[in-house]
Short mmCIF file of C-alpha atoms and ligand atoms in Angstrom, two decimals:
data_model
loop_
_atom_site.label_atom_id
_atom_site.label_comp_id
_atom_site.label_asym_id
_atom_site.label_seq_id
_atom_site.Cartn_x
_atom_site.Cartn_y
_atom_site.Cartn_z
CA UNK A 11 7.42 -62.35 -69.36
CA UNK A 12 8.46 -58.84 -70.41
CA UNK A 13 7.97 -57.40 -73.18
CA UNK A 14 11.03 -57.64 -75.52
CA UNK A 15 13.89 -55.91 -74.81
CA UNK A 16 12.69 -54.75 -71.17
CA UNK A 17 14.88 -56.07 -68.49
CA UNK A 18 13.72 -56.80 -64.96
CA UNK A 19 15.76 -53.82 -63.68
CA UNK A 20 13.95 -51.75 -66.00
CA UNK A 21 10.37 -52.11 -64.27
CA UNK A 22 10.27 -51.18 -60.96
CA UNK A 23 7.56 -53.40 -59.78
CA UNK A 24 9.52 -56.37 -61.09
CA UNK A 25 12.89 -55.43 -59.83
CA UNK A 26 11.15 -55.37 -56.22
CA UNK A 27 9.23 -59.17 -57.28
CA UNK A 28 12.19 -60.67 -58.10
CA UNK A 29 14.49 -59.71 -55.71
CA UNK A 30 11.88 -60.48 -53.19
CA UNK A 31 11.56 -64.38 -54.84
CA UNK A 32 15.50 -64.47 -55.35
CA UNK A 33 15.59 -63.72 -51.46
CA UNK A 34 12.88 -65.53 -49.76
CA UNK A 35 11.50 -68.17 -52.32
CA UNK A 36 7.82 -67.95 -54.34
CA UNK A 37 5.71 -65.51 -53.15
CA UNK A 38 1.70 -65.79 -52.82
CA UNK A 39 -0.38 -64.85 -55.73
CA UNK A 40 -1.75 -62.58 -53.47
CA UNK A 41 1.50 -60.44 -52.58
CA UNK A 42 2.50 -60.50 -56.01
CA UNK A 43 -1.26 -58.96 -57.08
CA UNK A 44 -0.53 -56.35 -54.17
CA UNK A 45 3.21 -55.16 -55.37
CA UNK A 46 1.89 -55.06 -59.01
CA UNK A 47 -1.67 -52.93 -58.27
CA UNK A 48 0.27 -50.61 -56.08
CA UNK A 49 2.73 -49.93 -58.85
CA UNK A 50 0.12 -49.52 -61.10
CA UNK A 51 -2.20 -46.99 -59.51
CA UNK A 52 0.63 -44.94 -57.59
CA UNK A 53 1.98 -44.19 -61.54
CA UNK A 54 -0.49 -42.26 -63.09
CA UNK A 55 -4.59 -41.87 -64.07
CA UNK A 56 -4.89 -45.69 -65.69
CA UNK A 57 -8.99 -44.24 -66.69
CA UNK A 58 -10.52 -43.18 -69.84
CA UNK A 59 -10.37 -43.65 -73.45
CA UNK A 60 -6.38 -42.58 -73.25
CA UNK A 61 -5.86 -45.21 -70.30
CA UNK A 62 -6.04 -48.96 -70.26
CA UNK A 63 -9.65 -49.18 -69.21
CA UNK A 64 -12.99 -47.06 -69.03
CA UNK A 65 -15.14 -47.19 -65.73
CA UNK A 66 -19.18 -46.46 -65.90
CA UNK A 67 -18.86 -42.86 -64.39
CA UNK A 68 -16.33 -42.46 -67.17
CA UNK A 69 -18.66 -43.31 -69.77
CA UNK A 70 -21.37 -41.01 -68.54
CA UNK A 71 -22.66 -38.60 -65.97
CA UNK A 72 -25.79 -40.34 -65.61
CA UNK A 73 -23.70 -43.11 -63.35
CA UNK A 74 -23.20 -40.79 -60.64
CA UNK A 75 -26.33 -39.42 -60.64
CA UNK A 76 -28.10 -42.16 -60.35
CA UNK A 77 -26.24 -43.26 -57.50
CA UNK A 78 -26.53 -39.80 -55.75
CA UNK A 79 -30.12 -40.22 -56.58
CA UNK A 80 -30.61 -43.29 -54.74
CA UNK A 81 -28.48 -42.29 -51.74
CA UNK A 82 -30.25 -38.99 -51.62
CA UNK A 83 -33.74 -40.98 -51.62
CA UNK A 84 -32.62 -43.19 -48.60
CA UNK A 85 -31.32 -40.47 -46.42
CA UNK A 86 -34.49 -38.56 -47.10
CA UNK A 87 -36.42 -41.89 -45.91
CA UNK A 88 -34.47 -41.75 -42.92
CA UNK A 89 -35.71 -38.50 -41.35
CA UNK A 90 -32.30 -36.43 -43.13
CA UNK A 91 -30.10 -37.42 -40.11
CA UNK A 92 -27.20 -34.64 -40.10
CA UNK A 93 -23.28 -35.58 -39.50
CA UNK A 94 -23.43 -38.20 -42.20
CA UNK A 95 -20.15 -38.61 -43.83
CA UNK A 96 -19.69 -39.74 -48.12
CA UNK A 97 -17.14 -42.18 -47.76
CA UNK A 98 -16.05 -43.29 -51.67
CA UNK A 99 -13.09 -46.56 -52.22
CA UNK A 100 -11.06 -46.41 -54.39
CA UNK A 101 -12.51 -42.68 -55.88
CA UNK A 102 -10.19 -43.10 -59.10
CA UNK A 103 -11.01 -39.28 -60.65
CA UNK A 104 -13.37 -38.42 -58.25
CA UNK A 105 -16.42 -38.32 -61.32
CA UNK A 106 -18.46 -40.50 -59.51
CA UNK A 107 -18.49 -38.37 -56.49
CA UNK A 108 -18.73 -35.13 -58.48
CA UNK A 109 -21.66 -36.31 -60.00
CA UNK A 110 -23.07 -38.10 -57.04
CA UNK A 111 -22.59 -34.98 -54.62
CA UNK A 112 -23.89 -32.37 -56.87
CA UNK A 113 -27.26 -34.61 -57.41
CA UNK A 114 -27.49 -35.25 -53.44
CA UNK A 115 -26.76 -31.34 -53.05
CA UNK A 116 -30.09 -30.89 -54.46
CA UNK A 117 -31.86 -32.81 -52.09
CA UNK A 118 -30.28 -30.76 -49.43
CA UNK A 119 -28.13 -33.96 -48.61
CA UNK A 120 -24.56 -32.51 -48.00
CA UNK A 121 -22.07 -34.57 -46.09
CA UNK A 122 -18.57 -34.29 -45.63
CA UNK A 123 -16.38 -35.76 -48.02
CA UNK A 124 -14.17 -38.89 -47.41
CA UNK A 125 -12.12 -40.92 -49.79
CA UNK A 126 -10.25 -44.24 -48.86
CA UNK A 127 -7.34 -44.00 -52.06
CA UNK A 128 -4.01 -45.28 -52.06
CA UNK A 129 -2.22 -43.76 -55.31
CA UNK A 130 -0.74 -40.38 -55.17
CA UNK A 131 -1.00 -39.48 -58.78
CA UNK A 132 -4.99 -40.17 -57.88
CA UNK A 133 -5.08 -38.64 -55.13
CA UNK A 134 -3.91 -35.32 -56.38
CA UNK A 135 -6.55 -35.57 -59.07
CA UNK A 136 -9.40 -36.16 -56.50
CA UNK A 137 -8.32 -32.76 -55.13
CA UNK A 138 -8.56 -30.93 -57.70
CA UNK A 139 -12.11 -31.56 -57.53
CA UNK A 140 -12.60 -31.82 -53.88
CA UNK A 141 -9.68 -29.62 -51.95
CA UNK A 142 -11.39 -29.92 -48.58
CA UNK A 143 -11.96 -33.98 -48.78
CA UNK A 144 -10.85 -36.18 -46.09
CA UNK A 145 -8.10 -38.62 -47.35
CA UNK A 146 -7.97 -41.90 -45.64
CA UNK A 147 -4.94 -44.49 -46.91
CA UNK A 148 -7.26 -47.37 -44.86
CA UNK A 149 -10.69 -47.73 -43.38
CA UNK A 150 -9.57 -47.46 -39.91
CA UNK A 151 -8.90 -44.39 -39.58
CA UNK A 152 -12.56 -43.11 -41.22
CA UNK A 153 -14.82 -40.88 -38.56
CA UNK A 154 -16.53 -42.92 -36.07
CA UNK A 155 -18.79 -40.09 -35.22
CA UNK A 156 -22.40 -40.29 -37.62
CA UNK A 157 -24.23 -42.47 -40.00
CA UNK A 158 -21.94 -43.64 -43.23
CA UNK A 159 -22.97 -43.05 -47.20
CA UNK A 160 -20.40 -45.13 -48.29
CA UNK A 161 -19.78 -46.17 -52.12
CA UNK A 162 -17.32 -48.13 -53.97
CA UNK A 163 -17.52 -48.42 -57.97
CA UNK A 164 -14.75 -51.01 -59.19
CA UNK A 165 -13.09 -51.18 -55.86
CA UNK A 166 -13.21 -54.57 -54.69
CA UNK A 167 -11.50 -55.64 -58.18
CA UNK A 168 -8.79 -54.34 -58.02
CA UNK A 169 -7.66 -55.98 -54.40
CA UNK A 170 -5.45 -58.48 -54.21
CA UNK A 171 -6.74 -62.46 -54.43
CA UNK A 172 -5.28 -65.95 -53.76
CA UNK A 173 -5.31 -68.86 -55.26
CA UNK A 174 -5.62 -72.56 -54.33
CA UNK A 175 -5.20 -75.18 -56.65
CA UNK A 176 -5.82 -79.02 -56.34
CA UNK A 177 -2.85 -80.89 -57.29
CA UNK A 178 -2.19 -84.74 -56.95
CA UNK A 179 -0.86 -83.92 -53.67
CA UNK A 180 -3.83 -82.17 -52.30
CA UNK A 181 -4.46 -78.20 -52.08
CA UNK A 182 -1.74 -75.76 -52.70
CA UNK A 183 -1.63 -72.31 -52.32
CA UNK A 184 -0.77 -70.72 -55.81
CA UNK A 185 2.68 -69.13 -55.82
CA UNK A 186 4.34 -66.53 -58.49
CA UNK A 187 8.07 -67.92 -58.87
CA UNK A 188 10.92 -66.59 -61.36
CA UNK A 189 11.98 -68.45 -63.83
CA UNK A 190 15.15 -66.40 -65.96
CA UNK A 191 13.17 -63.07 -67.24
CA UNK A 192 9.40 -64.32 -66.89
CA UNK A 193 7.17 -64.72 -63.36
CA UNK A 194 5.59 -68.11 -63.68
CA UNK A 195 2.40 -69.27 -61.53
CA UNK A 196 3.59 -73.00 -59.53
CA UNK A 197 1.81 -74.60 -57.01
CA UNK A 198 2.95 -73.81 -53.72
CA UNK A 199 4.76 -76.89 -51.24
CA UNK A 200 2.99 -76.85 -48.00
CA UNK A 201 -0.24 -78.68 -47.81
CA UNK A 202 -3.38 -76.00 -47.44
CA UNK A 203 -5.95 -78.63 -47.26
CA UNK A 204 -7.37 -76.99 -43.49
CA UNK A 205 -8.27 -73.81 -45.54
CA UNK A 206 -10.63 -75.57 -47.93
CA UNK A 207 -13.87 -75.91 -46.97
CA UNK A 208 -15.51 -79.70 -46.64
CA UNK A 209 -17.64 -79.33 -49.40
CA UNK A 210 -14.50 -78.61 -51.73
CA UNK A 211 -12.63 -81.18 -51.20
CA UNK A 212 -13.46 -83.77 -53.63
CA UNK A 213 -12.99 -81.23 -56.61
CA UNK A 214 -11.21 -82.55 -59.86
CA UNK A 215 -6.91 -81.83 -59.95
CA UNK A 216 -6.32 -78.60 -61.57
CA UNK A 217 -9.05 -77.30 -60.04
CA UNK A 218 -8.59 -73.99 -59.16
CA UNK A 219 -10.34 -71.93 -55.87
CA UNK A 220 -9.75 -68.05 -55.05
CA UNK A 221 -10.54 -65.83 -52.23
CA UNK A 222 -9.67 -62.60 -51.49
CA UNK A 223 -8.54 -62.26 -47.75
CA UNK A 224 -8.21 -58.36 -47.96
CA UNK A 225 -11.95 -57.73 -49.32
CA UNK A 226 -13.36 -59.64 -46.73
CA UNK A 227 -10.87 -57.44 -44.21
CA UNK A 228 -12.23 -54.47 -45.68
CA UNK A 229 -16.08 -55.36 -45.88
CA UNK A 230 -16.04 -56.53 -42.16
CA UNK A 231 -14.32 -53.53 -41.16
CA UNK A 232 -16.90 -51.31 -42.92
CA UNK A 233 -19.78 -53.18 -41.93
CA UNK A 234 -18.88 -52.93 -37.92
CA UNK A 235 -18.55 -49.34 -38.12
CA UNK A 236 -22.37 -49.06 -40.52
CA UNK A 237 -23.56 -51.37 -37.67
CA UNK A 238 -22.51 -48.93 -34.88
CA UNK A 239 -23.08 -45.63 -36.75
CA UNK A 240 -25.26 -46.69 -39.57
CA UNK A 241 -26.28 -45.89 -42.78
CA UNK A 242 -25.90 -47.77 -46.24
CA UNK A 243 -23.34 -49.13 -48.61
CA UNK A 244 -23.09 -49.35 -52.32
CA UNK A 245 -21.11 -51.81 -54.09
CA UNK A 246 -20.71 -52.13 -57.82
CA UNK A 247 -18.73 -54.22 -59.79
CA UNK A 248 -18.24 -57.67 -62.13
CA UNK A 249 -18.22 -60.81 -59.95
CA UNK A 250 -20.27 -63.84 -59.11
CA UNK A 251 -23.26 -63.96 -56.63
CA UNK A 252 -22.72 -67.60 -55.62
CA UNK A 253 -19.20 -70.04 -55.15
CA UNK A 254 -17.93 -71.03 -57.92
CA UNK A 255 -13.99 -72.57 -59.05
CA UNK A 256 -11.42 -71.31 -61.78
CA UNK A 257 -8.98 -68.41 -61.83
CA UNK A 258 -10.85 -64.96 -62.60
CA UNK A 259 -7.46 -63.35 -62.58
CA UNK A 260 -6.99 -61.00 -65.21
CA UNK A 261 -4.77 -58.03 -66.65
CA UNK A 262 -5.73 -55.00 -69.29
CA UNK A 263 -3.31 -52.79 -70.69
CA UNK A 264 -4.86 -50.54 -73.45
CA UNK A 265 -8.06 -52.02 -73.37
CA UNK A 266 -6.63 -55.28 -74.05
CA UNK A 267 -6.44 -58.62 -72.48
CA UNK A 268 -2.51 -59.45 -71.38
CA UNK A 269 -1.17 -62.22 -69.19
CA UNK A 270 -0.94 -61.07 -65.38
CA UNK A 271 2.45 -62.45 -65.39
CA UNK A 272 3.27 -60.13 -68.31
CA UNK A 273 5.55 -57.02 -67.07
CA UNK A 274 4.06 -56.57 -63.66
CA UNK A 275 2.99 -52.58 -62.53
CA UNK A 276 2.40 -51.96 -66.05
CA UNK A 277 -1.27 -53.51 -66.39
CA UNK A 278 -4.38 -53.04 -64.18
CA UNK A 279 -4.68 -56.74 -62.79
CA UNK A 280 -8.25 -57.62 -61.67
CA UNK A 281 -10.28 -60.26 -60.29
CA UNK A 282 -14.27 -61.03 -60.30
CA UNK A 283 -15.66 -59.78 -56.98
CA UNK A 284 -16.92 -62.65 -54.72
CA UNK A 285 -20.30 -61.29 -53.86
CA UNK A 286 -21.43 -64.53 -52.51
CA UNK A 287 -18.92 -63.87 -49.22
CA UNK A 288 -18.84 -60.11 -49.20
CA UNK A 289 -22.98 -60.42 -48.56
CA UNK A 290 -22.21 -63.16 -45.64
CA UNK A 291 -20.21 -61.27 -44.27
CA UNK A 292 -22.06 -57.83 -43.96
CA UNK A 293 -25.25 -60.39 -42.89
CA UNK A 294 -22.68 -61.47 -39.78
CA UNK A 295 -22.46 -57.84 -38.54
CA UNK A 296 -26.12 -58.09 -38.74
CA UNK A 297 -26.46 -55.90 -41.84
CA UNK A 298 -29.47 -56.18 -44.60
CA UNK A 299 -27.88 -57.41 -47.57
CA UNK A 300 -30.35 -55.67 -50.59
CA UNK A 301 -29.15 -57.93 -54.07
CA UNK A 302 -26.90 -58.81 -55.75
CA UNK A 303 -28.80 -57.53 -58.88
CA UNK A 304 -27.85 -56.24 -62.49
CA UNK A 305 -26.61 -52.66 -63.05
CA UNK A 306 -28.98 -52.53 -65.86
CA UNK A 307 -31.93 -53.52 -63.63
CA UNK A 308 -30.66 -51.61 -60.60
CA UNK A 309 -30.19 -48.45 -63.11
CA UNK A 310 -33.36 -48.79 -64.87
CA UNK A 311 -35.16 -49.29 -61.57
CA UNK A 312 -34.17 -45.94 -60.35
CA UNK A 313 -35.09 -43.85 -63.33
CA UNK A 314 -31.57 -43.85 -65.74
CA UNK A 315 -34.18 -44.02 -68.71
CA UNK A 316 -36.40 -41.06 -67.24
CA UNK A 317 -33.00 -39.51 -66.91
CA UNK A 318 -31.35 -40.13 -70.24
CA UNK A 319 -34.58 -38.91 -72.08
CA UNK A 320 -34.15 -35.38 -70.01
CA UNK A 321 -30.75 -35.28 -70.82
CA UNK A 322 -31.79 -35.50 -74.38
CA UNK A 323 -33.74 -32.90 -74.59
CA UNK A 324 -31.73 -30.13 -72.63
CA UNK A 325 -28.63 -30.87 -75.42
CA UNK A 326 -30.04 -32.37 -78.36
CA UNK A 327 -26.75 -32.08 -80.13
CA UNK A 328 -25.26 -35.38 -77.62
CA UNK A 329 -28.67 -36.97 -78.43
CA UNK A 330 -26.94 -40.00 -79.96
CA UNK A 331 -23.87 -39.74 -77.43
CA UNK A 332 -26.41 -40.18 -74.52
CA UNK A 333 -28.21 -42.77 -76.06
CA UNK A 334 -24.79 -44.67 -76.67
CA UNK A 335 -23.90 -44.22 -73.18
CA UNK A 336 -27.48 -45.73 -71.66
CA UNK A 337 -26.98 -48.75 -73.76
CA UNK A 338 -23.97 -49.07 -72.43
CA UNK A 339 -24.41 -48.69 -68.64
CA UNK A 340 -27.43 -50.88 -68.84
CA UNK A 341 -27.56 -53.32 -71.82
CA UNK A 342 -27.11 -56.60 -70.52
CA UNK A 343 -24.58 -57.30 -73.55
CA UNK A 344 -22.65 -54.55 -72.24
CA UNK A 345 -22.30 -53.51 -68.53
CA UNK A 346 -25.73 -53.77 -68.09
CA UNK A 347 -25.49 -57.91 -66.84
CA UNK A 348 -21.76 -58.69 -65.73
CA UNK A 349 -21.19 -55.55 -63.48
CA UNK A 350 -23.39 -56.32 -59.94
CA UNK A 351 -24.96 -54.10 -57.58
CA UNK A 352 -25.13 -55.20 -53.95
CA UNK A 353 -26.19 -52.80 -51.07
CA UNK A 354 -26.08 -53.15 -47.38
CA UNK A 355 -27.94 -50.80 -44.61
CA UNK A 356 -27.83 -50.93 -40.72
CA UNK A 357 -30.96 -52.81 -39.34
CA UNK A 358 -32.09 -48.81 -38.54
CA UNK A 359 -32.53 -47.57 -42.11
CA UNK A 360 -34.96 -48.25 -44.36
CA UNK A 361 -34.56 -50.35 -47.67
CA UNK A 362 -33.06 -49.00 -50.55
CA UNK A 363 -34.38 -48.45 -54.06
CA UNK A 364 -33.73 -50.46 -57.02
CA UNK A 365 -33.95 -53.97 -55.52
CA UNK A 366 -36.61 -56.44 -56.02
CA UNK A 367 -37.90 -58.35 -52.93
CA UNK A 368 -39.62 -61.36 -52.57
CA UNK A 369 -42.69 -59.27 -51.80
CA UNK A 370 -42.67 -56.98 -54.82
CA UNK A 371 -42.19 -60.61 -57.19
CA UNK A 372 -45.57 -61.88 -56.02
CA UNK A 373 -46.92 -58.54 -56.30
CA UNK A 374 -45.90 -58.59 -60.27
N1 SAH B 23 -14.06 -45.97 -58.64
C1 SAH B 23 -13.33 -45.38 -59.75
C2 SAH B 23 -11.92 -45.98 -59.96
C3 SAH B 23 -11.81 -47.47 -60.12
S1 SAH B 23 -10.11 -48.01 -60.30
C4 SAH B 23 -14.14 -45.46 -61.01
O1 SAH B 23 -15.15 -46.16 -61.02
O2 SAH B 23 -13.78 -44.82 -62.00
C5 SAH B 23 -9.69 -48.56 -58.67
C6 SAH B 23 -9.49 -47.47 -57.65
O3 SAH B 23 -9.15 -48.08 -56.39
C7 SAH B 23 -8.38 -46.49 -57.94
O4 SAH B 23 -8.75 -45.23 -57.44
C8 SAH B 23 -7.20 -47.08 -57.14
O5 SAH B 23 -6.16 -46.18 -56.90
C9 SAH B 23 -7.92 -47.53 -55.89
N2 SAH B 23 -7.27 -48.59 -55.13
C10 SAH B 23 -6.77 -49.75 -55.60
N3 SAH B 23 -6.29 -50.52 -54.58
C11 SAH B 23 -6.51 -49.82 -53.44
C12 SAH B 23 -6.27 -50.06 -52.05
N4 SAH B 23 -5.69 -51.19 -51.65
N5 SAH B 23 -6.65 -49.12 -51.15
C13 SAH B 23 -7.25 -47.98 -51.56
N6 SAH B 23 -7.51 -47.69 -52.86
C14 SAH B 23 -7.14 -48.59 -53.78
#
């Protein structure tokens, strides 16, 4: 529904939803999650306190350093192969990749600068920071020349998902439909039952399944061009490490929960990352797939604590600040359990920090 008083012709984003339903019929979840997140982004900075939501590299410097840290560590461990391009999704304000560079700099690790970002109003931001970057509107067109560092903090998120529910009839595909002023979720009217896999099948009605054909576009994309070229990827955001069922669909407007049918382009809509498929799939381009683990672990693994108590002590006036910030990133009441960390490297590099193996658990 929107909010009182606003009209369909009023929001952009809706206007081009429902005349798109009130031509062709329903639409997929999916296109209607793709109309609305494009809206969003390509209107203005959505991050920070002032925004609707607040991303770890927001909340701290530490974030990006870390993760410069780590890639810095790796590439070192790999001999320092030259030609390596940074390739960041989905960049938002460029602060991870400020802080990430600047740390790598350090080690001597200085690649060029790539960012995969669709919103102009973000876009213009990241160049403030980084004038001579590389913008890339899809991962096709990234260099296919030299290994990939390649990095993507709330990325996979924000990418469109469907939905299939189980009805009396057997699977649907989840459709948004118009009913007066509001966009309503219905069950779509062609059987989808040959997209379900056999083990599904049997589920309860009203069960409801999602899968997000564009991430796994993305990831496979990526991962043939780390196979050829190699190098690593970083991947960090909420989701769940093994299948599960139920709609993880959600939408935030100033830090608060709305419905994802409420005012569409207006709200960052979001859904849990399926890790479970994103590591199969980097594992069938023959990838190493290093976690899924916690941020908390993976940040306290590679030294955030060492790092915070440094901090402390070179401005002892953000003492508190920094210590607010740690607990934060890493407490697992906070970030530090529901945000993920998944890596993948081409069979050529080594492994990467911050992950525990089987080896290292018997060790303990
Ligand atoms: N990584 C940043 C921003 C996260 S918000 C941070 O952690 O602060 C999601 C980012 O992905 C935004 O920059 C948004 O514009 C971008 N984005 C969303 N959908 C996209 C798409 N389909 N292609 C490229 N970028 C996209």
């Amino acid at each position: 529904m929107l909010p009182d008083g606003e009209d369909i012709s009023e929001n952009s984003a809706a206007h081009q939803l429902a005349e798109k339903i009130d031509r062709d019929g329903p639409i997929s979840l999916g296109e209607y999650m793709a109309v609305a997140n494009a809206a969003y982004y390509a209107g203005g900075d959505p991050l920070g306190k002032d925004g609707d939501f607040i991303t770890a590299p927001e909340i701290s410097q530490m974030f990006g350093e870390m993760i410069g840290i780590w890639i810095a560590d790796i590439w070192l461990r790999k001999g320092k192969p030259g030609h390596c391009h940074y390739v960041e999704l989905g960049p938002g304000r460029g602060t991870l990749a400020q802080d990430a560079l600047r740390t790598m700099a350090k080690f001597g690790c200085d690649p060029m600068v790539h960012f995969v970002e669709t919103s102009p109003a973000l876009k213009s931001k990241q160049s403030e920071l980084y004038p001579d970057a590389v913008w890339h509107d899809e991962i096709t067109t990234l260099p296919d020349d030299g290994p990939l560092l390649i990095v993507a903090n709330e990325f996979f998120d924000a990418l469109p998902v469907e939905q299939f529910v189980a009805t009396q009839a057997g699977w649907r595909r989840h459709m948004v439909a118009r009913d007066r002023n509001k966009f309503i979720a219905i069950a779509g009217t062609k059987s989808v039952g040959d997209q379900i896999s056999k083990s599904m099948t049997d589920l309860p009605i009203g069960t409801i399944l999602e899968s997000s054909p564009i991430s796994v576009n993305i990831l496979s994309e990526v991962a043939n061009r780390l196979a050829k070229q190699g190098g690593v990827m970083l991947i960090i955001d909420y989701g769940y490490d093994e299948p599960g069922t139920g709609s993880t669909l959600q939408a935030v407007k100033d830090h608060l929960p709305i419905s994802p049918f409420d005012s569409p382009g207006t709200s960052d809509l979001t859904a849990h990352v399926d890790f479970h498929t994103l590591a199969n799939v980097a594992r069938t381009r023959l990838l190493d797939v290093h976690g899924p683990t916690e941020q908390g672990q993976w940040l306290k693994a590679i030294g955030i604590d060492q790092r915070a108590n440094s901090l402390r002590e070179l401005v002892p006036d953000q003492s508190e600040a920094i210590r607010a910030a740690h607990h934060r990133l890493t407490h697992i009441d906070e970030m530090g359990r529901l945000f993920r960390v998944m890596a993948a490297t081409s069979m050529d590099w080594p492994e990467p920090e911050g992950f525990v193996y089987a080896d290292d658990e018997e060790n303990v």
